[in-house]
JSON list of C-alpha atoms in Angstrom, two decimals:
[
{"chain": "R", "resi": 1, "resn": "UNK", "atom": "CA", "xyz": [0.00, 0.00, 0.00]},
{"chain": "R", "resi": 2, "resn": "UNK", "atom": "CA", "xyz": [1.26, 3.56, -0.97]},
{"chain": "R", "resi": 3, "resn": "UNK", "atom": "CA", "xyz": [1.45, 5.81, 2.21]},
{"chain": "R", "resi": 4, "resn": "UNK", "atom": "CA", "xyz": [0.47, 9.20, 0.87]},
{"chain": "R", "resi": 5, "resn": "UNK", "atom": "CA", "xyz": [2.58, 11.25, 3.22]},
{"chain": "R", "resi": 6, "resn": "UNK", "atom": "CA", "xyz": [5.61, 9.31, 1.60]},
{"chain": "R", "resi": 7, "resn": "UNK", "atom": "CA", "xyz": [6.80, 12.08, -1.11]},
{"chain": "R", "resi": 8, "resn": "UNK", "atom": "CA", "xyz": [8.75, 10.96, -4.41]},
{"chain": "R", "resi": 9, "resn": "UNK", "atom": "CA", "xyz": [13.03, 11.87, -3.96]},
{"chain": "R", "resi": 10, "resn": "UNK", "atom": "CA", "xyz": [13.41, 14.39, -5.78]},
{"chain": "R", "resi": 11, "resn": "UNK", "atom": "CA", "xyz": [15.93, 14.71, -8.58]},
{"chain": "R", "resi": 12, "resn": "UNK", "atom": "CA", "xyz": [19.10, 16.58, -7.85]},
{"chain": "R", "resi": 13, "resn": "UNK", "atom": "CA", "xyz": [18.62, 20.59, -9.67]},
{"chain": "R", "resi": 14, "resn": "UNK", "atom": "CA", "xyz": [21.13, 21.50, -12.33]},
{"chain": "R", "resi": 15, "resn": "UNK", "atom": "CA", "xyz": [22.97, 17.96, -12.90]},
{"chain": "R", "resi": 16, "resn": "UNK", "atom": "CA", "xyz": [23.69, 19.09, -16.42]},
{"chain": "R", "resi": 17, "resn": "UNK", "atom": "CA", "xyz": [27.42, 20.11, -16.46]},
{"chain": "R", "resi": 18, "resn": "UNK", "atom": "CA", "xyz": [29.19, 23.38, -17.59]},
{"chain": "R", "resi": 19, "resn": "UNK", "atom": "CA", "xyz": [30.65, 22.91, -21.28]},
{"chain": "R", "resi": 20, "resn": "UNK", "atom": "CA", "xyz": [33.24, 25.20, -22.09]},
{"chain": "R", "resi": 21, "resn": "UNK", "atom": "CA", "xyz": [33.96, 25.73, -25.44]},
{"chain": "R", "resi": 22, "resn": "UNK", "atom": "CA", "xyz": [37.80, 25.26, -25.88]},
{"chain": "R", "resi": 23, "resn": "UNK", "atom": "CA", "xyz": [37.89, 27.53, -29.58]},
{"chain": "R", "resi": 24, "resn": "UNK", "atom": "CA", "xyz": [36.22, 30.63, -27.89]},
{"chain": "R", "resi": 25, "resn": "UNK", "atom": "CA", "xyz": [38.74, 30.32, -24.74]},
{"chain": "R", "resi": 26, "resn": "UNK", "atom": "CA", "xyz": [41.82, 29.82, -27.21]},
{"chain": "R", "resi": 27, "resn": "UNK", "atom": "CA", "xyz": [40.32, 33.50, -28.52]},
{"chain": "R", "resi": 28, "resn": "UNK", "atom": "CA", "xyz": [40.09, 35.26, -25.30]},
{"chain": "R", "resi": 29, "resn": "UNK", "atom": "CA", "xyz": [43.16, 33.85, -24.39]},
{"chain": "R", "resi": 30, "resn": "UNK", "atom": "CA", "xyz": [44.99, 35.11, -27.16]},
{"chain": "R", "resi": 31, "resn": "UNK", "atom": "CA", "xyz": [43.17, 38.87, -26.98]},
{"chain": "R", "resi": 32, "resn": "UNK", "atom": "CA", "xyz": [44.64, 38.62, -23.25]},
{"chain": "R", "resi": 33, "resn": "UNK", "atom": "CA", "xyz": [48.32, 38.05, -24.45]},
{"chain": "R", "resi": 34, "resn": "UNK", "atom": "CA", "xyz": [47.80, 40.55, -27.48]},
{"chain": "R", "resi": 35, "resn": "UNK", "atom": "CA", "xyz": [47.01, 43.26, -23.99]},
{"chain": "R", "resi": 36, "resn": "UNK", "atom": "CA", "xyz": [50.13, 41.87, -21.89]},
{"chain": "R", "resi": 37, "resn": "UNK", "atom": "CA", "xyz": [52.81, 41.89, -24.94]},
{"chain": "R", "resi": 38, "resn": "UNK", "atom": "CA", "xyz": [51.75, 45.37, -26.10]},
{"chain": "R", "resi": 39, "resn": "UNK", "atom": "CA", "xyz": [51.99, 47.01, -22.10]},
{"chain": "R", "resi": 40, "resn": "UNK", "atom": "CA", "xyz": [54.88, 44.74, -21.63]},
{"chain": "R", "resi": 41, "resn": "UNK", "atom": "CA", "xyz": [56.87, 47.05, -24.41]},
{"chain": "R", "resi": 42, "resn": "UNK", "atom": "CA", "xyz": [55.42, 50.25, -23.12]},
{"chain": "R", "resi": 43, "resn": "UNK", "atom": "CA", "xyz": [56.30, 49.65, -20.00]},
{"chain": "R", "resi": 44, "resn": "UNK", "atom": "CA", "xyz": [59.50, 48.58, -21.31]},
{"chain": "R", "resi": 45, "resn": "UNK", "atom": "CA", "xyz": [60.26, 51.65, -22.76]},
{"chain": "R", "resi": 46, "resn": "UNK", "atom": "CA", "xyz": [59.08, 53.53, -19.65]},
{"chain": "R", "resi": 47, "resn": "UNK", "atom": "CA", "xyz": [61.93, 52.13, -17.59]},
{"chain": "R", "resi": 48, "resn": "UNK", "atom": "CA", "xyz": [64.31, 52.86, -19.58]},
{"chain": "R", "resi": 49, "resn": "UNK", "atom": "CA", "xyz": [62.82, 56.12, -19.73]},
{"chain": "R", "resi": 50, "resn": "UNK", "atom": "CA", "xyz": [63.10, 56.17, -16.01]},
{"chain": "R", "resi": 51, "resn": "UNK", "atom": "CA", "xyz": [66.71, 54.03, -15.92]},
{"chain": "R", "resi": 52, "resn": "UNK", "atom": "CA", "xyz": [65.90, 51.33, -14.10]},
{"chain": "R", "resi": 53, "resn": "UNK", "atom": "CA", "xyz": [67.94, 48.50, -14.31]},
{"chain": "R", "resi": 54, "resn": "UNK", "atom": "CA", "xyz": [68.81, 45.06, -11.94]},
{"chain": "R", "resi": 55, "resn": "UNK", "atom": "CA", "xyz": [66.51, 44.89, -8.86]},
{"chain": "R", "resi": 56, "resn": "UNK", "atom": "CA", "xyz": [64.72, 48.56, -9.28]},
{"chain": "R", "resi": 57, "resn": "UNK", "atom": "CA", "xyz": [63.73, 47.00, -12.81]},
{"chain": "R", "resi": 58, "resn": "UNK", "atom": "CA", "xyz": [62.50, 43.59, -11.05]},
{"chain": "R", "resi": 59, "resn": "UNK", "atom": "CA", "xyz": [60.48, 45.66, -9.21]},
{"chain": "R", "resi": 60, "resn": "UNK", "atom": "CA", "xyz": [59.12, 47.58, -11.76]},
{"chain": "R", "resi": 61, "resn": "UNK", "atom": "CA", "xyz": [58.23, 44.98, -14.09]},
{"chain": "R", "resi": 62, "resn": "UNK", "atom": "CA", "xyz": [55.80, 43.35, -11.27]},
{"chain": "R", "resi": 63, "resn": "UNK", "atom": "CA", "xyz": [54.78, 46.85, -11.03]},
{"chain": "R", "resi": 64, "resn": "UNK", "atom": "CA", "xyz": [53.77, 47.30, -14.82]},
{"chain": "R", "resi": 65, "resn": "UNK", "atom": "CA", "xyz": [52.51, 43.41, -14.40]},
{"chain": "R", "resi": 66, "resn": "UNK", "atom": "CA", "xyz": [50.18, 44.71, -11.63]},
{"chain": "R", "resi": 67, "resn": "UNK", "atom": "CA", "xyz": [48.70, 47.78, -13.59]},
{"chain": "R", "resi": 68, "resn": "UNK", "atom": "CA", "xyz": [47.84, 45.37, -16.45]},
{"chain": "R", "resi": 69, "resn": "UNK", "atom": "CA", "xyz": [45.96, 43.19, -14.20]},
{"chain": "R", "resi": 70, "resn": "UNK", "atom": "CA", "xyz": [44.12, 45.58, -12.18]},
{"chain": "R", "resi": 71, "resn": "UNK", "atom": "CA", "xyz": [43.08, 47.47, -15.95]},
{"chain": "R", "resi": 72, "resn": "UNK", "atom": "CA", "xyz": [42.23, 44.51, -17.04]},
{"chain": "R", "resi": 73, "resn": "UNK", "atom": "CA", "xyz": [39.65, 43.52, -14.41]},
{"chain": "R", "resi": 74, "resn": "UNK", "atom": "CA", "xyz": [38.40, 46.95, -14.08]},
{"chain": "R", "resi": 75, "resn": "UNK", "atom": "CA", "xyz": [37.67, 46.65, -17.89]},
{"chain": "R", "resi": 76, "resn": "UNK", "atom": "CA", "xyz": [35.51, 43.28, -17.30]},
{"chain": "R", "resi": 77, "resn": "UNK", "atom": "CA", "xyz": [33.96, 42.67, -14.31]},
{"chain": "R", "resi": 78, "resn": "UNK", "atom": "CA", "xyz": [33.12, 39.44, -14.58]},
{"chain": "R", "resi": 79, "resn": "UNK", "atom": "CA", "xyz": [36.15, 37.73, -16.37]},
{"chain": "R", "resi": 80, "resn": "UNK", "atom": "CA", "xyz": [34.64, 34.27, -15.04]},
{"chain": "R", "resi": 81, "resn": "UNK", "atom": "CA", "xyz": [32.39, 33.83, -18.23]},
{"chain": "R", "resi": 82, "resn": "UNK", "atom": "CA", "xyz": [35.71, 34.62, -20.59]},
{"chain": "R", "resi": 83, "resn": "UNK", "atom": "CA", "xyz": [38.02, 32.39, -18.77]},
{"chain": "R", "resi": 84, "resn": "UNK", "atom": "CA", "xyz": [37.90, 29.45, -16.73]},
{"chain": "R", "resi": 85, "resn": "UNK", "atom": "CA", "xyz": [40.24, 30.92, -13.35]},
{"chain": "R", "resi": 86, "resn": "UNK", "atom": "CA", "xyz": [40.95, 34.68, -14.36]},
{"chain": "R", "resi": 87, "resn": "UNK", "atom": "CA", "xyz": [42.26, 34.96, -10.63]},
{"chain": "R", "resi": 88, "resn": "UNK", "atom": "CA", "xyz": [45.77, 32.76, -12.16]},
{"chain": "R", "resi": 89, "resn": "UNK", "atom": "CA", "xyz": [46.30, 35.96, -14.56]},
{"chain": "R", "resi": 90, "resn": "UNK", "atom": "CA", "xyz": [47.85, 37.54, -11.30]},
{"chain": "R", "resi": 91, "resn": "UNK", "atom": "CA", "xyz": [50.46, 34.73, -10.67]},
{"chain": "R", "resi": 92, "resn": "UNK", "atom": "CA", "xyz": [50.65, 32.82, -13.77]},
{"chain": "R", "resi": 93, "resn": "UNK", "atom": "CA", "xyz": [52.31, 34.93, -16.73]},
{"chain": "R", "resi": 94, "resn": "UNK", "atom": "CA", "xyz": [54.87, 36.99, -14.41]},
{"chain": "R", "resi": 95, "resn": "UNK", "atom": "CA", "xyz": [57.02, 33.54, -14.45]},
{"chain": "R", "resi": 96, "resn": "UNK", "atom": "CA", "xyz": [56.61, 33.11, -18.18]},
{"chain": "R", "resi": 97, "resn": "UNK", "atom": "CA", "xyz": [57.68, 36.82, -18.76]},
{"chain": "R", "resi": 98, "resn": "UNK", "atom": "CA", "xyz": [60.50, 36.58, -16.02]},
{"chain": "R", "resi": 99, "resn": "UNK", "atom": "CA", "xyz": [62.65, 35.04, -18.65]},
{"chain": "R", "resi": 100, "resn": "UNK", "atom": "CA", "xyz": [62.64, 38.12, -21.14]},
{"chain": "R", "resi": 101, "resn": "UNK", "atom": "CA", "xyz": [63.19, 40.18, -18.25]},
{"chain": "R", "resi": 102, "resn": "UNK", "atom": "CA", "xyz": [66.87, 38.00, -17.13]},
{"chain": "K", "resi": 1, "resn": "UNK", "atom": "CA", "xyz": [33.82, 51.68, -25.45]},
{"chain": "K", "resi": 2, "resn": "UNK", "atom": "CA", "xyz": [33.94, 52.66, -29.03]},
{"chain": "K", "resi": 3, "resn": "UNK", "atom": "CA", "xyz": [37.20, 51.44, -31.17]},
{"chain": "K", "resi": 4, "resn": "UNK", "atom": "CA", "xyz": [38.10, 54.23, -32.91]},
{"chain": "K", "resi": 5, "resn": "UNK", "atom": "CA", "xyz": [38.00, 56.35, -28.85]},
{"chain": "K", "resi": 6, "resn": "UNK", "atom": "CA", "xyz": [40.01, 53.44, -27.61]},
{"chain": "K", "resi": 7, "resn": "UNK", "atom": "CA", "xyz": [42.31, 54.20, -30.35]},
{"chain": "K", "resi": 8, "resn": "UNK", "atom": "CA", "xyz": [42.70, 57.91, -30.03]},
{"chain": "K", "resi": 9, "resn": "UNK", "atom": "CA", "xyz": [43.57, 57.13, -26.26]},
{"chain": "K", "resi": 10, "resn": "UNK", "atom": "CA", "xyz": [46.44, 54.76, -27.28]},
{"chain": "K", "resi": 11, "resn": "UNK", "atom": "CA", "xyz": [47.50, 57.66, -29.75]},
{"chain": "K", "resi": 12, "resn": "UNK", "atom": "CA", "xyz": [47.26, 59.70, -26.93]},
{"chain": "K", "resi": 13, "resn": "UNK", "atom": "CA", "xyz": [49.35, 57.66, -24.44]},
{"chain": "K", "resi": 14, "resn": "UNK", "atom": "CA", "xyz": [52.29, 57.14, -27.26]},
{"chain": "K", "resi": 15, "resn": "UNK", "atom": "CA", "xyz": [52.40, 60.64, -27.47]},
{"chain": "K", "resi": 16, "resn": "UNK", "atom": "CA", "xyz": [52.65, 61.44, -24.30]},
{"chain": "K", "resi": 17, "resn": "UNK", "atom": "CA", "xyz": [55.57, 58.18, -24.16]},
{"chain": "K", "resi": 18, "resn": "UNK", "atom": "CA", "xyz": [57.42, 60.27, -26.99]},
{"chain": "K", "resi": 19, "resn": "UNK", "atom": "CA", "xyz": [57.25, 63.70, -25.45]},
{"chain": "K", "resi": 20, "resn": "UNK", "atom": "CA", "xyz": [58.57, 61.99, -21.97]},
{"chain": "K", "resi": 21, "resn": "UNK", "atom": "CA", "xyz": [61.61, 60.68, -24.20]},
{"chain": "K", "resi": 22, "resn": "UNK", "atom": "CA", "xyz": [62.98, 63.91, -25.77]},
{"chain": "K", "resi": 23, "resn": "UNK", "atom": "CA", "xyz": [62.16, 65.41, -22.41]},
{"chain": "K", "resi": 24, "resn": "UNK", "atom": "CA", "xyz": [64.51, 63.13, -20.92]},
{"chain": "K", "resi": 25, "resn": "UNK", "atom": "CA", "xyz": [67.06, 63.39, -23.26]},
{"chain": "K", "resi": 26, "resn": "UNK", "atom": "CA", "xyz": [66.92, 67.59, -23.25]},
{"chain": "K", "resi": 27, "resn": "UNK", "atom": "CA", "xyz": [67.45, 67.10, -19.46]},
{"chain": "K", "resi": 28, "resn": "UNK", "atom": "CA", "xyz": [70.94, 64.57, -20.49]},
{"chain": "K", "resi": 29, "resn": "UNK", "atom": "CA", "xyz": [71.82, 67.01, -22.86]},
{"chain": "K", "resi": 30, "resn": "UNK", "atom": "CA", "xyz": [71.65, 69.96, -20.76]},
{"chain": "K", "resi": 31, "resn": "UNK", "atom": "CA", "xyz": [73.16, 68.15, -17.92]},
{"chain": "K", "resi": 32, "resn": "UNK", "atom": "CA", "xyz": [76.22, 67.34, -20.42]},
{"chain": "K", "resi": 33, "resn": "UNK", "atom": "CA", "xyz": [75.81, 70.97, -21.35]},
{"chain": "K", "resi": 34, "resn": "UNK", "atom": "CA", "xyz": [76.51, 72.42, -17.63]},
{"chain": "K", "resi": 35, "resn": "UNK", "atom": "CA", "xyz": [79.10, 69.90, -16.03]},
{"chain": "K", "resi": 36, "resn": "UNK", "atom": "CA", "xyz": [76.43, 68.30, -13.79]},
{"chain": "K", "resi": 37, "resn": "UNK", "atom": "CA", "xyz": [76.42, 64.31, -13.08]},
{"chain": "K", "resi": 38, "resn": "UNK", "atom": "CA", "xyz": [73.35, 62.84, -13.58]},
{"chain": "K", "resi": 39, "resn": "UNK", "atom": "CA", "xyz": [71.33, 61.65, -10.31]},
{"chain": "K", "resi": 40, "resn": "UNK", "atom": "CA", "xyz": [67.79, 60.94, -11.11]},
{"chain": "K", "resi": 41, "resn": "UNK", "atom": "CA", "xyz": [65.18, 61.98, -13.97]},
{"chain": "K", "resi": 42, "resn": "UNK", "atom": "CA", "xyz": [62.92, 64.92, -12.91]},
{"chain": "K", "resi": 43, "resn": "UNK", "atom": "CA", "xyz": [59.92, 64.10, -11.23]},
{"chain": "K", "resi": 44, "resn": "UNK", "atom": "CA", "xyz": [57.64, 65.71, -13.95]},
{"chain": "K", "resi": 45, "resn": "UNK", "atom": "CA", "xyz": [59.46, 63.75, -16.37]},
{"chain": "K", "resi": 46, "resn": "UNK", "atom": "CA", "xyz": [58.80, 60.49, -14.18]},
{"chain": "K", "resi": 47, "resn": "UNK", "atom": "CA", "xyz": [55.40, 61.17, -13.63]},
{"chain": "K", "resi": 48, "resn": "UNK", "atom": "CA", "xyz": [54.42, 61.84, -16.94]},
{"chain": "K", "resi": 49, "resn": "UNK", "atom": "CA", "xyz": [56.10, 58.60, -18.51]},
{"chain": "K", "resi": 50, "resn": "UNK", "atom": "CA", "xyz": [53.91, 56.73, -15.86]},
{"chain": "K", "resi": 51, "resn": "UNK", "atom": "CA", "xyz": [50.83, 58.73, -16.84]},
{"chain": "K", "resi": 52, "resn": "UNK", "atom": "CA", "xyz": [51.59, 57.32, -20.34]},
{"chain": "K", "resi": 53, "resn": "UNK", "atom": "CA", "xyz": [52.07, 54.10, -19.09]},
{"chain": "K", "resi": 54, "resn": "UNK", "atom": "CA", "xyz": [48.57, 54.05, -17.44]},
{"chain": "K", "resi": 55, "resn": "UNK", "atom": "CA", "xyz": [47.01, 55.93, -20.37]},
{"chain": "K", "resi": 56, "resn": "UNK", "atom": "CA", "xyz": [47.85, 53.77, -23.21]},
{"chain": "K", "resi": 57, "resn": "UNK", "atom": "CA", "xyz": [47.80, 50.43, -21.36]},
{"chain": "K", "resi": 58, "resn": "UNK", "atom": "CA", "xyz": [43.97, 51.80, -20.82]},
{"chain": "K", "resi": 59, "resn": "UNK", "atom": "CA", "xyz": [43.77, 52.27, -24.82]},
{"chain": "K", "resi": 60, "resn": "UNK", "atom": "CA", "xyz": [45.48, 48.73, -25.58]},
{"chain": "K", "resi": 61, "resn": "UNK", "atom": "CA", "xyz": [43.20, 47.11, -23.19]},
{"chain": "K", "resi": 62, "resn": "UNK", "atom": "CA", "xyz": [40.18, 48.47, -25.35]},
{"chain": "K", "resi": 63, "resn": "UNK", "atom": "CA", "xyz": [41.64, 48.40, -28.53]},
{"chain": "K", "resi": 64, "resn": "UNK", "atom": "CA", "xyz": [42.11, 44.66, -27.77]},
{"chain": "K", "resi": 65, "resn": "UNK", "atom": "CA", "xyz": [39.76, 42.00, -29.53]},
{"chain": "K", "resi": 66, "resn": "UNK", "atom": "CA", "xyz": [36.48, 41.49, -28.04]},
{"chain": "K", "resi": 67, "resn": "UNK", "atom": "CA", "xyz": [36.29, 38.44, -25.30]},
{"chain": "K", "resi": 68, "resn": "UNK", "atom": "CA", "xyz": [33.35, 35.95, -26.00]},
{"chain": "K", "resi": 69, "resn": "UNK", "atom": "CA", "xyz": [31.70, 33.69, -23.51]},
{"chain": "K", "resi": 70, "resn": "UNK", "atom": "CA", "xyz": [33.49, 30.27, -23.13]},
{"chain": "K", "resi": 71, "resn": "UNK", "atom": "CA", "xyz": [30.12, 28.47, -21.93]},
{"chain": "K", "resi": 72, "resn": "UNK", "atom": "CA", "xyz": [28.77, 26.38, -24.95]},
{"chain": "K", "resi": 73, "resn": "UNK", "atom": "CA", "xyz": [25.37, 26.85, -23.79]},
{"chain": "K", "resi": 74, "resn": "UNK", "atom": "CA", "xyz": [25.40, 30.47, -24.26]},
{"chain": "K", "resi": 75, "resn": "UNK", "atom": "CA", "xyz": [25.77, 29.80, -28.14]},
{"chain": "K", "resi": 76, "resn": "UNK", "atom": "CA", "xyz": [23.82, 26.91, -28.74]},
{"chain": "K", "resi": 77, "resn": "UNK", "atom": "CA", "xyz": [20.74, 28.42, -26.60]},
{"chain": "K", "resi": 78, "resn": "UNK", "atom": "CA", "xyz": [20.49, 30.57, -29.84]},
{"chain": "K", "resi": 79, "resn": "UNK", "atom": "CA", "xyz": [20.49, 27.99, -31.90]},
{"chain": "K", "resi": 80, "resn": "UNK", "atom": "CA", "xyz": [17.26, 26.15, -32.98]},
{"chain": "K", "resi": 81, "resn": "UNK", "atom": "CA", "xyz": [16.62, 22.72, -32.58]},
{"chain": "K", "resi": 82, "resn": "UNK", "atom": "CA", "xyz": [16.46, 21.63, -36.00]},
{"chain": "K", "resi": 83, "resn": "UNK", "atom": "CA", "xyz": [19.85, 22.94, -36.54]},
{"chain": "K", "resi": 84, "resn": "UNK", "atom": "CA", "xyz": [21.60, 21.21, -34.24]},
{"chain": "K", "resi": 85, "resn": "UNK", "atom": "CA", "xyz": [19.54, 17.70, -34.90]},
{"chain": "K", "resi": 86, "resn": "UNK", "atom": "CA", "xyz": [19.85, 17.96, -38.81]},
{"chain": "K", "resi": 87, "resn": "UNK", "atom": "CA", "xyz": [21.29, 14.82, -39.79]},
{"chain": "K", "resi": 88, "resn": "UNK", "atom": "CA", "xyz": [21.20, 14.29, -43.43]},
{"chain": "K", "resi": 89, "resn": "UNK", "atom": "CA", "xyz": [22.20, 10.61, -43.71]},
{"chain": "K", "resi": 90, "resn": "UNK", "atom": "CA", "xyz": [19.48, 9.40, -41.72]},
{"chain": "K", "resi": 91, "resn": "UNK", "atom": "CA", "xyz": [16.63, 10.58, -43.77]},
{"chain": "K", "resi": 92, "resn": "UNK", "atom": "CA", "xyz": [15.13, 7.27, -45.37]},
{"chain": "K", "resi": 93, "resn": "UNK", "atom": "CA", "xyz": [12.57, 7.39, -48.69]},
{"chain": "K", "resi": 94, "resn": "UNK", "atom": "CA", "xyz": [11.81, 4.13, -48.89]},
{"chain": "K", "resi": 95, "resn": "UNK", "atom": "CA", "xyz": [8.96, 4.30, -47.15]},
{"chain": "K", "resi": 96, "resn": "UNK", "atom": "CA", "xyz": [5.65, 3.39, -47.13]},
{"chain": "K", "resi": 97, "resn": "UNK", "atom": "CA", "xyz": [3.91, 6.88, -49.02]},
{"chain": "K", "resi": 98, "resn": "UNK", "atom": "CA", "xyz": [4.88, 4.73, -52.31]},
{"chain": "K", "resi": 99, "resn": "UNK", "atom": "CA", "xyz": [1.78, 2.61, -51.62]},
{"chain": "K", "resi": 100, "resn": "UNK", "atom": "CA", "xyz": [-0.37, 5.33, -50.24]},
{"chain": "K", "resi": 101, "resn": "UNK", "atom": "CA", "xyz": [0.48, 7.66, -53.51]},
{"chain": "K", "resi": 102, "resn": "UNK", "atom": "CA", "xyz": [-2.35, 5.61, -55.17]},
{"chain": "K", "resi": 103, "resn": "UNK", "atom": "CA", "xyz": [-5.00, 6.51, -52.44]},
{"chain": "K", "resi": 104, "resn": "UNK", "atom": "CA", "xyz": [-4.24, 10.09, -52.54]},
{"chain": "K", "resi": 105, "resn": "UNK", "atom": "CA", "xyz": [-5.96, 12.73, -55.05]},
{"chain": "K", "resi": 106, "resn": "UNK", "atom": "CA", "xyz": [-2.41, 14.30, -56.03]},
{"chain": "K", "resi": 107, "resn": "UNK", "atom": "CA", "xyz": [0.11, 11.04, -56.23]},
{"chain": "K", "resi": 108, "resn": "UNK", "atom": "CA", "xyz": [3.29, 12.53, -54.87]},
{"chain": "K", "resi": 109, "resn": "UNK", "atom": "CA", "xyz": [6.32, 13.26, -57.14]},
{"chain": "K", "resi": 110, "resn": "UNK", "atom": "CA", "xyz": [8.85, 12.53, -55.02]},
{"chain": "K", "resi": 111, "resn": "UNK", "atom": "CA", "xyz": [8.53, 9.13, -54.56]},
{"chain": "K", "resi": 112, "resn": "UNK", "atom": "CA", "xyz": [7.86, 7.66, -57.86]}
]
């Protein structure tokens, strides 16, 4: 016999999982790096405007890595529909440019 | 923003870049000129290579190609149904309208 206070389990809400296309993140990632070269060689030229050189220069290239950051999340707020962490463009690229910069 | 404003802002900031420049290198010259040793760029020098900095990373950033939404729903929710299920190789005509052609009024031309 059915007890009619006994209620059916309910299926789980939003099982269906997040798809990401990989061609559209290839695209975003290469607008990104398009940003990053181009302020990398203004910046560049703005320290040797300023002479820096050895560990003022160090410093200054985390500087000019911070201003592209910060511009670049003040330009989209939400970066988390364009890429799948944007929070590793803070960390993640100053290693990979670190070796132009020795 | 608009392209062609992103683009006068760049313009902008590479000017500003290139006036910096000779500015600094009146400032060596003149130094060399007087007999002085050189310390440290003048601070309006300084400040306004950094305002360049700032100004034309602002006008890269916007002159940059547009980002698109990674999620693969967000394109294929615009997208009909149809579309996406159109399979062409899977369409059979050899089906049974051949016999029912005779019952009909108009016989139908594509299956005779």
């Amino acid at each position: 016999m059915i007890n009619p206070e006994q209620t059916q389990p309910q299926a789980p809400t939003a099982t269906i999982p997040e798809h990401i296309d990989a061609e559209f993140l290839a695209m975003n990632q290469k607008s990104m790096y398009f940003c990053q070269i181009l302020i990398a060689t203004v910046g560049g030229s703005v320290a040797g405007i300023l002479g820096f050189s050895g560990i003022p220069g160090f410093i200054f290239y985390i500087f000019v890595h911070l201003v592209f950051c910060s511009l670049y999340n003040l330009k989209d707020k939400n970066l988390q529909q364009y890429f799948i962490s944007p929070k590793t463009m803070w960390y993640d690229s100053i290693s990979s440019g670190l070796m132009s910069l020795v | 923003m608009n392209r062609s404003l992103s683009l006068i802002i760049c313009t902008i900031g590479i000017a500003l870049l290139a006036h910096s420049v000779l500015s600094a290198l009146q400032h060596r010259s003149y130094l060399r000129l007087t007999n002085k040793s050189f310390e440290h760029i003048p601070y309006d020098i300084a400040l306004e290579s950094i305002v360049a900095l700032l100004v034309s990373s602002w006008g890269i950033i916007n002159l940059a190609p547009k980002l698109i939404p990674i999620k693969a729903t967000h394109h294929l929710s615009k997208r009909s149904y149809e579309s996406i299920d159109y399979r062409p190789d899977f369409i059979q005509f050899n089906n049974r309208a051949r016999y029912l052609s005779d019952l009909l009024a108009e016989p139908c031309r594509t299956c005779r």
